[in-house]
Structures are given as structure tokens and as C-alpha cells.
Amino acid sequence: MAGRIVRDLTRLAASWGTRWSLWPPHIVTACCGVELAHAFGPAYDAERLGVLPMPSARHSNLLIIEGTITMKMAKFVKWVYEQMPEPKFVIAMGACAIKGGVFYGSYHMVPASNVVKVDYYVSGCPPTPEALLRSIQKVQEKL
């Protein structure tokens, strides 16, 4: 009985810790990076949600893809995604990451959903920081 309680409390604490420590590596290839920087600035303070940009994918459950993905870049995106531990979530931010944006139909563009499994799409060109923060909260609810 005591072992079960300890195990349940440990699982609960680990779940809480994962939910409030999403440290996403972000792949910036276009102007959406400016809005991401704004979301992490003092006006929106994404850190209050436990989100802090991290250079290493091995310590994160969330990947934010911002901007255009070319065929060459797709290999790198997939490589970063494969390094992430389970459970892993992906947010495609901006029209370019979702379907190519102004480069739609170009021979060298690849939508993010063709490279990795995208969980949330943040539309806009560029999307607002509020929209990004809402998608991060949706990821936290899923955890």
C-alpha cells in the first residue's frame, strides 16, 4: 500500500515537472523568430509557463519550427526531432512552416508535417505571440 502511494506520488511529481519545464529547441529559418523572441520577452514572459528556449533537443519534449523548411533543412529537422525524448510535441509556427507561405508550390519547400508529426499549428504571417503561448498551453494540457 505504501509503495503504491509513493509510486503514484512520484508519477504525479514527474508529470507536473514535465508539464512545467518545456524547454524547446526552436528552428528559426524566417521572420517568425522575431515573434518568438517577443513571446519570451518581458511583455509576454513565456517563462511564467515554464518555457525556456534550450539549445539541446535531448532535454526537451517540445520542438518549435518557425519559418520555411527546405529539402536540405528537412534532414536537420528530422535529426533534431529524433533526439527528443518521449513524449514529444511539435508546433509549426507561421504560414511558411505550415504550407510554405509565400514560397508555396516552390520546388525546394517542404511543409513541416511532411518531415515530422506536427501536433499544433500556429497560423499567421507572422503569428502573434499570444497564439504561440496558447499552443504551448495546449501542449501542457496534453501532458
XYZ file of C-alpha atoms in Angstrom:
143
model
C 0.000 0.000 0.000
C 2.728 2.483 0.975
C 4.742 1.531 -2.114
C 1.775 2.236 -4.346
C 1.252 5.672 -2.772
C 4.926 6.548 -3.216
C 4.846 5.345 -6.835
C 1.703 7.380 -7.573
C 3.153 10.494 -5.945
C 6.389 10.054 -7.883
C 4.475 9.713 -11.151
C 2.405 12.795 -10.302
C 5.523 14.837 -9.486
C 7.241 13.726 -12.706
C 4.166 14.654 -14.742
C 3.995 18.069 -13.095
C 7.711 18.629 -13.699
C 7.425 17.686 -17.363
C 4.417 19.933 -17.865
C 6.106 22.971 -16.346
C 9.570 22.517 -17.851
C 9.066 22.563 -21.604
C 12.411 23.823 -22.835
C 12.010 23.846 -26.600
C 14.792 23.970 -29.102
C 13.489 26.124 -31.906
C 14.403 26.023 -35.557
C 14.322 29.556 -36.918
C 14.563 29.976 -40.678
C 12.393 33.046 -41.285
C 10.789 36.109 -39.724
C 8.693 34.156 -37.168
C 11.779 34.152 -34.969
C 11.101 37.803 -34.174
C 7.678 36.901 -32.777
C 9.192 34.034 -30.789
C 11.677 36.465 -29.258
C 8.783 38.784 -28.450
C 6.919 35.903 -26.741
C 9.927 35.286 -24.497
C 10.414 38.979 -23.768
C 9.050 40.870 -20.759
C 5.728 41.794 -22.398
C 4.534 38.177 -22.712
C 7.004 36.347 -20.437
C 6.739 32.770 -21.708
C 8.967 31.694 -18.815
C 5.987 32.020 -16.482
C 4.653 28.924 -18.264
C 7.882 27.051 -17.587
C 9.092 27.507 -21.154
C 12.694 28.462 -21.758
C 14.455 28.144 -25.146
C 17.073 25.408 -24.987
C 19.850 24.591 -27.454
C 19.654 20.835 -26.858
C 16.820 18.632 -28.101
C 17.819 15.818 -25.751
C 16.338 17.689 -22.796
C 13.070 18.804 -24.350
C 9.618 17.482 -25.159
C 8.651 20.375 -27.425
C 10.071 21.479 -30.775
C 9.038 24.795 -32.319
C 9.548 25.053 -36.075
C 9.438 28.632 -37.334
C 9.697 29.516 -40.964
C 10.493 27.795 -44.212
C 11.878 24.286 -44.404
C 13.889 23.487 -47.494
C 14.739 19.977 -48.646
C 18.226 20.314 -47.159
C 16.856 21.668 -43.885
C 14.327 18.807 -43.625
C 17.120 16.337 -42.799
C 18.260 18.541 -39.922
C 14.700 18.981 -38.596
C 14.178 15.213 -38.604
C 17.536 14.674 -36.881
C 16.630 17.136 -34.100
C 13.183 15.522 -33.706
C 14.689 12.041 -33.359
C 16.917 13.215 -30.489
C 13.946 14.305 -28.376
C 12.699 12.013 -25.578
C 9.109 10.774 -25.437
C 6.537 12.245 -25.187
C 7.442 14.745 -27.883
C 5.382 17.520 -29.388
C 5.905 19.800 -32.365
C 4.493 23.255 -33.015
C 4.665 24.552 -36.598
C 4.687 28.326 -36.299
C 3.769 30.559 -39.211
C 2.488 30.134 -42.740
C 5.918 29.125 -44.057
C 6.294 26.214 -41.636
C 2.714 25.073 -42.190
C 2.449 25.062 -46.001
C 5.304 27.150 -47.379
C 3.783 30.615 -47.040
C 4.919 32.919 -49.846
C 7.064 30.050 -51.151
C 4.055 27.705 -51.532
C 4.489 25.425 -54.532
C 8.207 26.080 -54.816
C 10.307 23.084 -55.809
C 12.541 23.215 -52.736
C 9.934 23.763 -49.980
C 8.760 21.037 -47.610
C 5.849 21.551 -45.166
C 6.765 20.671 -41.571
C 4.060 17.990 -41.492
C 5.879 16.119 -44.288
C 9.034 15.919 -42.172
C 7.790 15.271 -38.606
C 4.459 14.721 -36.871
C 3.125 18.212 -36.107
C 0.787 18.460 -33.117
C -0.160 22.135 -33.247
C -0.240 24.725 -35.989
C 0.064 28.436 -35.220
C -1.201 30.276 -38.279
C -0.276 33.764 -39.332
C 2.443 35.614 -41.160
C 3.897 36.117 -38.669
C 1.695 34.701 -35.912
C 1.163 36.682 -32.743
C 2.974 35.837 -29.511
C -0.433 35.184 -27.905
C -1.161 32.469 -30.471
C 2.175 30.800 -29.744
C 1.552 30.911 -25.994
C -1.909 29.370 -26.496
C -0.393 26.469 -28.414
C 2.209 25.961 -25.677
C -0.615 25.835 -23.123
C -2.361 23.206 -25.283
C 0.802 21.091 -25.160
C 0.875 21.445 -21.369
C -2.760 20.326 -21.151
C -1.891 17.233 -23.182
C 0.848 16.314 -20.715
